């Protein structure tokens, strides 16, 4: 069994009868051995590819951020478990669906479609490889703030977009609470100052 110059194995055949050497049969067996070698290589390559895909899926599913991958038409082709939790759509429900009508609020849909068109026509995009803040749309209809970073990869004449999304709801709530607390502190100081002036 051969693969190029490498011998991967040996097949032995026995007969109860003594036979004269048969060149045609030997050539046929060499061809069969070569085909088996190619088959074995193909199976090893397929197994390595499956392992690599599984490792990539596990990495994406354990990522802290939601990872959403789109084809050049804006349809979802990748969706990790964080995206499921963030947007309320399961992987099975969203794969193949247009992202514009699922997780993008209506007021941003035209801008999203124009952005994809710019990327496809090789124009410079204002959001590729940058972090931006915008609103996302949950399956139940509520909007929430998120941070988005998009990468675009061109391969064999096609483009694939990967979005890395982080829910900013808790951060915004914390910021609002700090601002409110600071405002209350200022008001208290102002009242105290006014009381001191009135008493003095």
PDB file of C-alpha atoms in Angstrom, residues 57-183:
ATOM      1  CA  UNK A  57     -16.356  25.118  17.827  1.00  0.00           C
ATOM      2  CA  UNK A  58     -15.380  24.427  21.447  1.00  0.00           C
ATOM      3  CA  UNK A  59     -13.222  27.561  21.560  1.00  0.00           C
ATOM      4  CA  UNK A  60     -16.052  29.683  20.164  1.00  0.00           C
ATOM      5  CA  UNK A  61     -18.644  28.123  22.473  1.00  0.00           C
ATOM      6  CA  UNK A  62     -16.520  28.833  25.555  1.00  0.00           C
ATOM      7  CA  UNK A  63     -15.690  32.398  24.499  1.00  0.00           C
ATOM      8  CA  UNK A  64     -16.894  35.142  26.832  1.00  0.00           C
ATOM      9  CA  UNK A  65     -18.329  37.152  23.933  1.00  0.00           C
ATOM     10  CA  UNK A  66     -21.050  36.263  21.471  1.00  0.00           C
ATOM     11  CA  UNK A  67     -19.522  35.319  18.113  1.00  0.00           C
ATOM     12  CA  UNK A  68     -21.730  35.662  15.029  1.00  0.00           C
ATOM     13  CA  UNK A  69     -20.405  34.773  11.569  1.00  0.00           C
ATOM     14  CA  UNK A  70     -22.092  35.940   8.359  1.00  0.00           C
ATOM     15  CA  UNK A  71     -21.650  35.090   4.705  1.00  0.00           C
ATOM     16  CA  UNK A  72     -21.354  37.828   2.083  1.00  0.00           C
ATOM     17  CA  UNK A  73     -25.151  38.055   1.809  1.00  0.00           C
ATOM     18  CA  UNK A  74     -25.556  38.797   5.517  1.00  0.00           C
ATOM     19  CA  UNK A  75     -26.913  35.347   6.413  1.00  0.00           C
ATOM     20  CA  UNK A  76     -25.852  33.730   9.687  1.00  0.00           C
ATOM     21  CA  UNK A  77     -23.432  30.824   9.194  1.00  0.00           C
ATOM     22  CA  UNK A  78     -21.926  30.727  12.699  1.00  0.00           C
ATOM     23  CA  UNK A  79     -23.550  31.264  16.109  1.00  0.00           C
ATOM     24  CA  UNK A  80     -21.968  30.353  19.444  1.00  0.00           C
ATOM     25  CA  UNK A  81     -23.664  29.590  22.770  1.00  0.00           C
ATOM     26  CA  UNK A  82     -23.059  33.141  24.059  1.00  0.00           C
ATOM     27  CA  UNK A  83     -24.976  34.472  21.041  1.00  0.00           C
ATOM     28  CA  UNK A  84     -27.818  32.105  21.925  1.00  0.00           C
ATOM     29  CA  UNK A  85     -27.907  33.481  25.488  1.00  0.00           C
ATOM     30  CA  UNK A  86     -27.553  37.125  24.379  1.00  0.00           C
ATOM     31  CA  UNK A  87     -30.169  37.200  21.609  1.00  0.00           C
ATOM     32  CA  UNK A  88     -32.544  34.347  22.530  1.00  0.00           C
ATOM     33  CA  UNK A  89     -32.222  32.464  19.212  1.00  0.00           C
ATOM     34  CA  UNK A  90     -30.901  28.894  19.179  1.00  0.00           C
ATOM     35  CA  UNK A  91     -28.206  27.941  16.664  1.00  0.00           C
ATOM     36  CA  UNK A  92     -30.660  25.699  14.797  1.00  0.00           C
ATOM     37  CA  UNK A  93     -33.206  28.508  14.458  1.00  0.00           C
ATOM     38  CA  UNK A  94     -30.846  31.235  13.261  1.00  0.00           C
ATOM     39  CA  UNK A  95     -28.389  29.474  10.922  1.00  0.00           C
ATOM     40  CA  UNK A  96     -29.207  30.532   7.355  1.00  0.00           C
ATOM     41  CA  UNK A  97     -31.378  33.454   8.476  1.00  0.00           C
ATOM     42  CA  UNK A  98     -30.565  37.050   7.459  1.00  0.00           C
ATOM     43  CA  UNK A  99     -29.025  38.828  10.451  1.00  0.00           C
ATOM     44  CA  UNK A 100     -30.654  42.097   9.403  1.00  0.00           C
ATOM     45  CA  UNK A 101     -34.161  40.833  10.212  1.00  0.00           C
ATOM     46  CA  UNK A 102     -33.273  38.981  13.423  1.00  0.00           C
ATOM     47  CA  UNK A 103     -30.863  40.781  15.770  1.00  0.00           C
ATOM     48  CA  UNK A 104     -30.544  44.265  14.259  1.00  0.00           C
ATOM     49  CA  UNK A 105     -33.104  46.859  15.402  1.00  0.00           C
ATOM     50  CA  UNK A 106     -35.183  48.308  12.530  1.00  0.00           C
ATOM     51  CA  UNK A 107     -33.572  51.771  12.768  1.00  0.00           C
ATOM     52  CA  UNK A 108     -30.116  50.293  11.947  1.00  0.00           C
ATOM     53  CA  UNK A 109     -31.122  47.878   9.184  1.00  0.00           C
ATOM     54  CA  UNK A 110     -30.529  50.185   6.199  1.00  0.00           C
ATOM     55  CA  UNK A 111     -27.090  51.173   7.533  1.00  0.00           C
ATOM     56  CA  UNK A 112     -26.228  47.487   8.036  1.00  0.00           C
ATOM     57  CA  UNK A 113     -27.177  46.577   4.458  1.00  0.00           C
ATOM     58  CA  UNK A 114     -25.179  49.540   3.088  1.00  0.00           C
ATOM     59  CA  UNK A 115     -22.172  48.500   5.185  1.00  0.00           C
ATOM     60  CA  UNK A 116     -22.224  44.966   3.790  1.00  0.00           C
ATOM     61  CA  UNK A 117     -22.493  46.362   0.259  1.00  0.00           C
ATOM     62  CA  UNK A 118     -19.447  48.622   0.839  1.00  0.00           C
ATOM     63  CA  UNK A 119     -17.401  45.660   2.080  1.00  0.00           C
ATOM     64  CA  UNK A 120     -18.399  43.516  -0.893  1.00  0.00           C
ATOM     65  CA  UNK A 121     -17.394  46.214  -3.379  1.00  0.00           C
ATOM     66  CA  UNK A 122     -14.005  46.654  -1.648  1.00  0.00           C
ATOM     67  CA  UNK A 123     -14.789  50.126  -0.414  1.00  0.00           C
ATOM     68  CA  UNK A 124     -13.261  51.162   2.900  1.00  0.00           C
ATOM     69  CA  UNK A 125     -15.581  50.258   5.759  1.00  0.00           C
ATOM     70  CA  UNK A 126     -15.857  52.461   8.825  1.00  0.00           C
ATOM     71  CA  UNK A 127     -16.495  49.559  11.184  1.00  0.00           C
ATOM     72  CA  UNK A 128     -14.228  46.684  10.108  1.00  0.00           C
ATOM     73  CA  UNK A 129     -11.549  46.004  12.749  1.00  0.00           C
ATOM     74  CA  UNK A 130     -12.929  48.688  15.075  1.00  0.00           C
ATOM     75  CA  UNK A 131     -15.024  48.593  18.244  1.00  0.00           C
ATOM     76  CA  UNK A 132     -18.345  50.393  18.119  1.00  0.00           C
ATOM     77  CA  UNK A 133     -21.317  50.674  20.447  1.00  0.00           C
ATOM     78  CA  UNK A 134     -24.850  50.188  19.163  1.00  0.00           C
ATOM     79  CA  UNK A 135     -28.118  48.470  20.044  1.00  0.00           C
ATOM     80  CA  UNK A 136     -28.975  44.821  19.566  1.00  0.00           C
ATOM     81  CA  UNK A 137     -32.417  43.270  19.241  1.00  0.00           C
ATOM     82  CA  UNK A 138     -33.396  40.329  21.461  1.00  0.00           C
ATOM     83  CA  UNK A 139     -35.786  37.728  20.101  1.00  0.00           C
ATOM     84  CA  UNK A 140     -38.466  38.970  22.521  1.00  0.00           C
ATOM     85  CA  UNK A 141     -38.275  42.452  20.938  1.00  0.00           C
ATOM     86  CA  UNK A 142     -36.368  44.429  23.568  1.00  0.00           C
ATOM     87  CA  UNK A 143     -33.291  46.412  22.543  1.00  0.00           C
ATOM     88  CA  UNK A 144     -30.115  46.454  24.593  1.00  0.00           C
ATOM     89  CA  UNK A 145     -26.727  48.185  24.304  1.00  0.00           C
ATOM     90  CA  UNK A 146     -23.801  46.191  22.981  1.00  0.00           C
ATOM     91  CA  UNK A 147     -20.227  46.569  21.828  1.00  0.00           C
ATOM     92  CA  UNK A 148     -19.358  45.165  18.417  1.00  0.00           C
ATOM     93  CA  UNK A 149     -16.066  44.388  16.702  1.00  0.00           C
ATOM     94  CA  UNK A 150     -16.218  43.030  13.131  1.00  0.00           C
ATOM     95  CA  UNK A 151     -13.547  41.302  11.080  1.00  0.00           C
ATOM     96  CA  UNK A 152     -13.803  40.480   7.395  1.00  0.00           C
ATOM     97  CA  UNK A 153     -11.948  37.624   5.722  1.00  0.00           C
ATOM     98  CA  UNK A 154     -11.720  37.161   1.960  1.00  0.00           C
ATOM     99  CA  UNK A 155     -11.205  33.584   0.846  1.00  0.00           C
ATOM    100  CA  UNK A 156     -11.506  32.153  -2.666  1.00  0.00           C
ATOM    101  CA  UNK A 157     -13.334  35.234  -3.907  1.00  0.00           C
ATOM    102  CA  UNK A 158     -15.852  35.220  -1.056  1.00  0.00           C
ATOM    103  CA  UNK A 159     -16.016  37.299   2.101  1.00  0.00           C
ATOM    104  CA  UNK A 160     -16.976  36.133   5.579  1.00  0.00           C
ATOM    105  CA  UNK A 161     -17.716  38.531   8.430  1.00  0.00           C
ATOM    106  CA  UNK A 162     -17.259  37.632  12.100  1.00  0.00           C
ATOM    107  CA  UNK A 163     -18.832  39.828  14.744  1.00  0.00           C
ATOM    108  CA  UNK A 164     -17.664  39.731  18.365  1.00  0.00           C
ATOM    109  CA  UNK A 165     -20.416  41.158  20.570  1.00  0.00           C
ATOM    110  CA  UNK A 166     -20.528  42.082  24.252  1.00  0.00           C
ATOM    111  CA  UNK A 167     -23.693  43.020  26.151  1.00  0.00           C
ATOM    112  CA  UNK A 168     -23.197  46.436  27.784  1.00  0.00           C
ATOM    113  CA  UNK A 169     -26.407  46.405  29.859  1.00  0.00           C
ATOM    114  CA  UNK A 170     -24.669  45.863  33.224  1.00  0.00           C
ATOM    115  CA  UNK A 171     -21.935  48.391  32.413  1.00  0.00           C
ATOM    116  CA  UNK A 172     -24.547  51.014  31.484  1.00  0.00           C
ATOM    117  CA  UNK A 173     -26.538  50.313  34.644  1.00  0.00           C
ATOM    118  CA  UNK A 174     -23.386  50.715  36.744  1.00  0.00           C
ATOM    119  CA  UNK A 175     -22.489  53.958  34.958  1.00  0.00           C
ATOM    120  CA  UNK A 176     -26.040  55.280  35.461  1.00  0.00           C
ATOM    121  CA  UNK A 177     -25.951  54.353  39.162  1.00  0.00           C
ATOM    122  CA  UNK A 178     -22.588  56.131  39.590  1.00  0.00           C
ATOM    123  CA  UNK A 179     -23.885  59.250  37.826  1.00  0.00           C
ATOM    124  CA  UNK A 180     -27.013  59.235  39.970  1.00  0.00           C
ATOM    125  CA  UNK A 181     -24.951  58.799  43.119  1.00  0.00           C
ATOM    126  CA  UNK A 182     -22.629  61.633  42.086  1.00  0.00           C
ATOM    127  CA  UNK A 183     -25.610  63.867  41.346  1.00  0.00           C
TER     128      UNK A 183
END
